[in-house]
PDB file of C-alpha atoms in Angstrom:
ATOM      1  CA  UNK A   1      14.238 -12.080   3.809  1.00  0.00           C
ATOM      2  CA  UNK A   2      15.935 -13.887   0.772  1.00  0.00           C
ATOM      3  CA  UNK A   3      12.751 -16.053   0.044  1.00  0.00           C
ATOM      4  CA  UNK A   4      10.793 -12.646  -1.018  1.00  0.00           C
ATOM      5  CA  UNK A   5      13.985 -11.453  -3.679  1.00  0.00           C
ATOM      6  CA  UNK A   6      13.900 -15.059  -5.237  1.00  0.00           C
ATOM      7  CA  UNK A   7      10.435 -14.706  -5.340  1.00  0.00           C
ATOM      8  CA  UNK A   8      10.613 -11.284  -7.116  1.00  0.00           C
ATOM      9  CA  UNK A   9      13.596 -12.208  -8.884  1.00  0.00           C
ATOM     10  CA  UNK A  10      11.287 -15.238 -10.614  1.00  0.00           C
ATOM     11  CA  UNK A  11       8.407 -13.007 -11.317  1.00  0.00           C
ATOM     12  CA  UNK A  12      10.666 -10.664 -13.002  1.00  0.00           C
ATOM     13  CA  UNK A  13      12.391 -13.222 -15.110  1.00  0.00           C
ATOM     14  CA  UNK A  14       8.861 -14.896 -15.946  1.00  0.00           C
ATOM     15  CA  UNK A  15       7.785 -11.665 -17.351  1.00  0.00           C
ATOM     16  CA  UNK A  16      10.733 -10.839 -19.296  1.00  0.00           C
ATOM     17  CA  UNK A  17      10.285 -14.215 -20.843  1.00  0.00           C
ATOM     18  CA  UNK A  18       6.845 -13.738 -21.565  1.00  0.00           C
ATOM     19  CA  UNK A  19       7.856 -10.437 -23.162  1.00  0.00           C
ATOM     20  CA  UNK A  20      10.324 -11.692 -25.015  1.00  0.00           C
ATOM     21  CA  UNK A  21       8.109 -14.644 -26.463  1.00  0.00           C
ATOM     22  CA  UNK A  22       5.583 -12.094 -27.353  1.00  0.00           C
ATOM     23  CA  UNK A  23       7.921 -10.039 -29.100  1.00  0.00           C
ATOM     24  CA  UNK A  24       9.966 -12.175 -31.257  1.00  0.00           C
ATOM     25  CA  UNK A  25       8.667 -12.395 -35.088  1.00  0.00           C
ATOM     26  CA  UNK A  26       7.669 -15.976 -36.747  1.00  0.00           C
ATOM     27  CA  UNK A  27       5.887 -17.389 -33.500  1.00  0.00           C
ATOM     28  CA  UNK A  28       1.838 -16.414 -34.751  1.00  0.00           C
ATOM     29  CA  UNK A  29       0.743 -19.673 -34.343  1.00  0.00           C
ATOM     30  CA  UNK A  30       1.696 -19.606 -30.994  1.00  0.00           C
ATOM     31  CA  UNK A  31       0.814 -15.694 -30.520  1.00  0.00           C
ATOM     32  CA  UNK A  32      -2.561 -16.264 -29.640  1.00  0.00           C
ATOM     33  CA  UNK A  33      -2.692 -18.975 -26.851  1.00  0.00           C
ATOM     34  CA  UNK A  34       0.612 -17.020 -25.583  1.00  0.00           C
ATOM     35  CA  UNK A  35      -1.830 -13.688 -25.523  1.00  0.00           C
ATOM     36  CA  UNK A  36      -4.826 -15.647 -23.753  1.00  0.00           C
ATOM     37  CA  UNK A  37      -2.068 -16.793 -21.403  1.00  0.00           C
ATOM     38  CA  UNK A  38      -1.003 -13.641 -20.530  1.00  0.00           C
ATOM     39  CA  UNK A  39      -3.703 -11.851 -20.381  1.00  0.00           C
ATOM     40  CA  UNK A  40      -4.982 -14.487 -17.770  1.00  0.00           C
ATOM     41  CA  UNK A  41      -1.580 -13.460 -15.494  1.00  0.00           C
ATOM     42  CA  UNK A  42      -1.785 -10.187 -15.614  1.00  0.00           C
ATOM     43  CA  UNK A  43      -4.145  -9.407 -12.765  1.00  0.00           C
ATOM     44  CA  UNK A  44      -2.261 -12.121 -10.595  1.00  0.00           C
ATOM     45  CA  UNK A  45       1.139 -10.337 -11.373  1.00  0.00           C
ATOM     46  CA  UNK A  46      -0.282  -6.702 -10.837  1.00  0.00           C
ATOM     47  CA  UNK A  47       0.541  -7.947  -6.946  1.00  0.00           C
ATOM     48  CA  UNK A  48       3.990  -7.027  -7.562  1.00  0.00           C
ATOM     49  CA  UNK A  49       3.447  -3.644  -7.401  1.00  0.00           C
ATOM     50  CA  UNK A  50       2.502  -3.913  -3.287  1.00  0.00           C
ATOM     51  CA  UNK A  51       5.261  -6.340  -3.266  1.00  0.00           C
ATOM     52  CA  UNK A  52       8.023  -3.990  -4.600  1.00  0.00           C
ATOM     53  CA  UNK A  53       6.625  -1.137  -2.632  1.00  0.00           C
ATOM     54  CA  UNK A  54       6.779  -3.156   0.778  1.00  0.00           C
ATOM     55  CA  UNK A  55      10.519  -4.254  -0.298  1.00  0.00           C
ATOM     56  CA  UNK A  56      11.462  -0.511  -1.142  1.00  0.00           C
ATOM     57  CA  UNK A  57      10.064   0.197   2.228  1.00  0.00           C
ATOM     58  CA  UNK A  58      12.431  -2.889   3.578  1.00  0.00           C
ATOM     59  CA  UNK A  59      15.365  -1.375   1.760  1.00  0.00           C
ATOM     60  CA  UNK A  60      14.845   2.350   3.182  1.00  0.00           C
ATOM     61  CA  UNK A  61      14.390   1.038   7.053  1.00  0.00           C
ATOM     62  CA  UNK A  62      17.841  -0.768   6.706  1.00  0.00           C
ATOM     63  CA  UNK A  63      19.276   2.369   5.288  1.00  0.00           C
ATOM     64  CA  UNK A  64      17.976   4.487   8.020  1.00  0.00           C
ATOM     65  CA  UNK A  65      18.559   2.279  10.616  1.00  0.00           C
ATOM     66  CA  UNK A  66      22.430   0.843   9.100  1.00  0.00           C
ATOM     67  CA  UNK A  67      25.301   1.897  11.742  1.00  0.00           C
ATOM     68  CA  UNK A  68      27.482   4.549   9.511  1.00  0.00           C
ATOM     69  CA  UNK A  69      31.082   3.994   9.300  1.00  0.00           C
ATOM     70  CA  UNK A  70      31.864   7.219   7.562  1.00  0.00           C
ATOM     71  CA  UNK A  71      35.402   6.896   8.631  1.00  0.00           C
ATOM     72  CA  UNK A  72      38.122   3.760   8.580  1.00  0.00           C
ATOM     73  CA  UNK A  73      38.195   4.407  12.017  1.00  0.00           C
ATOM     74  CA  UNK A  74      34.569   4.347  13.191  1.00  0.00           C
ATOM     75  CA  UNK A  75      34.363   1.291  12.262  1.00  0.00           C
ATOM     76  CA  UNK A  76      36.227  -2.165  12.814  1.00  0.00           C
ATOM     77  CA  UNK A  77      37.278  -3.479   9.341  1.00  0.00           C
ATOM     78  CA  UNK A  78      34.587  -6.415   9.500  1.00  0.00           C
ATOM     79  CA  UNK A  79      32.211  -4.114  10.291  1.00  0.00           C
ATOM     80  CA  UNK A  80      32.907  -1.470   7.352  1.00  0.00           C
ATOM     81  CA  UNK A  81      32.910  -4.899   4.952  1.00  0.00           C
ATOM     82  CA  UNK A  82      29.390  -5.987   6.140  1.00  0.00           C
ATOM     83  CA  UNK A  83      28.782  -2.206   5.779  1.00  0.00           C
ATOM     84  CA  UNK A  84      29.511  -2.052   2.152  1.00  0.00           C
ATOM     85  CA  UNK A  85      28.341  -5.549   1.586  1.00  0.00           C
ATOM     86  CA  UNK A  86      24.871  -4.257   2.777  1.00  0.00           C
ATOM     87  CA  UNK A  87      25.107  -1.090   0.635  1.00  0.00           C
ATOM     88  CA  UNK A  88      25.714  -3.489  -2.830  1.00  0.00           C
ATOM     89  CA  UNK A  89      23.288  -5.591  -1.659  1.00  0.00           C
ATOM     90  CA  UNK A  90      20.529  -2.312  -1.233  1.00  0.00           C
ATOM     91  CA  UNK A  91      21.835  -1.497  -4.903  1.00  0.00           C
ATOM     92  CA  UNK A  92      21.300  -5.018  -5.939  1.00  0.00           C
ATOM     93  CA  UNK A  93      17.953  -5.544  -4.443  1.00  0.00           C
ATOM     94  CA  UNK A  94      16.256  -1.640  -5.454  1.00  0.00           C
ATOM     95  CA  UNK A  95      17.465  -2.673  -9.659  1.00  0.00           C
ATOM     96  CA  UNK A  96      15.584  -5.963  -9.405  1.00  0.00           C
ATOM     97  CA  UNK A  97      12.578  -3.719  -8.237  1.00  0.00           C
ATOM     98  CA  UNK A  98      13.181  -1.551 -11.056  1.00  0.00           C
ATOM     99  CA  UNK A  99      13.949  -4.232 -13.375  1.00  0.00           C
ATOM    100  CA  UNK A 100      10.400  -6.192 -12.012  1.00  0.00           C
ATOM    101  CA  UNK A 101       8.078  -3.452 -12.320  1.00  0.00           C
ATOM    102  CA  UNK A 102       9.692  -2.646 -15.723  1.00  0.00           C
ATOM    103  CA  UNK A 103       9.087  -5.653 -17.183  1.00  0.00           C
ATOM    104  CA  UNK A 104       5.383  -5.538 -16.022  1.00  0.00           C
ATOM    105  CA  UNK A 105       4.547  -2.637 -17.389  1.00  0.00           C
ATOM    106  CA  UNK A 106       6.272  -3.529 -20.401  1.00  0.00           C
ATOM    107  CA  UNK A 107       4.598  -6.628 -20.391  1.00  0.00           C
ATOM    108  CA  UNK A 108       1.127  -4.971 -19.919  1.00  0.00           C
ATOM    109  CA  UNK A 109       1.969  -2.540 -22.761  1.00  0.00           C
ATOM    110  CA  UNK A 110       2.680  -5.587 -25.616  1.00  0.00           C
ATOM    111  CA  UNK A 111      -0.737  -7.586 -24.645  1.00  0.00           C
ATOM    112  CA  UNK A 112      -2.485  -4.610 -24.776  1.00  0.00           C
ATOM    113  CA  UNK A 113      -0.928  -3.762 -28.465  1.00  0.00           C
ATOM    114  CA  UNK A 114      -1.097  -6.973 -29.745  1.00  0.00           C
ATOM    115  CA  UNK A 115      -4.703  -7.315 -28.539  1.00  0.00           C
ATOM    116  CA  UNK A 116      -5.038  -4.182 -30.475  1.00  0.00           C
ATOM    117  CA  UNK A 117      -3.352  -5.375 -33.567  1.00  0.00           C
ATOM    118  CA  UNK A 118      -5.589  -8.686 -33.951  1.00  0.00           C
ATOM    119  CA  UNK A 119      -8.505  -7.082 -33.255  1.00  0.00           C
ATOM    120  CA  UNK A 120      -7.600  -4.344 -35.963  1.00  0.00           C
ATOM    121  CA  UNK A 121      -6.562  -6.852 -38.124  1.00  0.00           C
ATOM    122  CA  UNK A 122      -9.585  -8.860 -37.589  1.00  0.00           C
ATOM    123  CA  UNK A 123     -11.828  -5.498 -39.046  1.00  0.00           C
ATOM    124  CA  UNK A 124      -9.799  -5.193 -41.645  1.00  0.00           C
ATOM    125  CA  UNK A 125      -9.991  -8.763 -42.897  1.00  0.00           C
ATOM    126  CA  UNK A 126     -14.447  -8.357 -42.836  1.00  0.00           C
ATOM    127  CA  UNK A 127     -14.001  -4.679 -44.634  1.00  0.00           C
ATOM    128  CA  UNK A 128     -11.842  -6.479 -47.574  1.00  0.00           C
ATOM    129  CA  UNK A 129     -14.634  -9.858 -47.457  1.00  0.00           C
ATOM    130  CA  UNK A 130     -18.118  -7.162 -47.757  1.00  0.00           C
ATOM    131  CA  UNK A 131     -15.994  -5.596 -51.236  1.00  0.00           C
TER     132      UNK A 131
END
């Protein structure tokens, strides 16, 4: 099951990038092959919503079905250490879902405003040439 959290954990870290580049001032030369770029990837990386989902799911059956050592001595010590190691783990795993549908919302939220912005900017520029 590690393959599908490296696999999240890239997506995530390719959309905060692509957020970040987006975002940062002085790069509007670059802006607009970065937008068409983007744009492109969005429909491919709307499939980590399912993806996120099924791993939430994956997180909540290990919860439910986790052997509870409530008390020291319930458990052997190497037992209550994998316990705890799962639990961080569970933490771990459900803010990297958090943290990847985040950034893809956030990433769908910048396109769409600076699509917005050129094409605003874009009327604005043939108002001022008819005066």
């Amino acid at each position: 099951m590690a393959l599908e959290w490296v696999v999240l954990g890239y997506a995530a870290a390719a959309e905060a990038i692509m957020v970040l580049l987006l975002t940062l001032p002085g790069l509007e030369g670059l802006r607009k092959g970065l937008v068409a770029v983007t744009r492109n990837l969005l429909k491919p990386f709307l499939s980590i919503v399912p993806f996120c989902l099924f791993l939430l799911m994956d997180i909540y059956w290990k919860y439910e079905t986790r052997p509870s050592c409530e008390t020291p001595e319930s458990c052997t010590p190497t037992e209550h250490i994998r316990h705890q190691k799962s639990v961080m783990k569970s933490q771990r795993n459900a803010l990297l879902i958090a943290a990847a549908l985040v950034f893809y919302w956030l990433l769908y939220s910048v396109t769409h405003l600076v699509t917005r912005i050129d094409q605003l900017s874009q009327r604005v520029e043939r108002l001022k040439s008819r005066d």
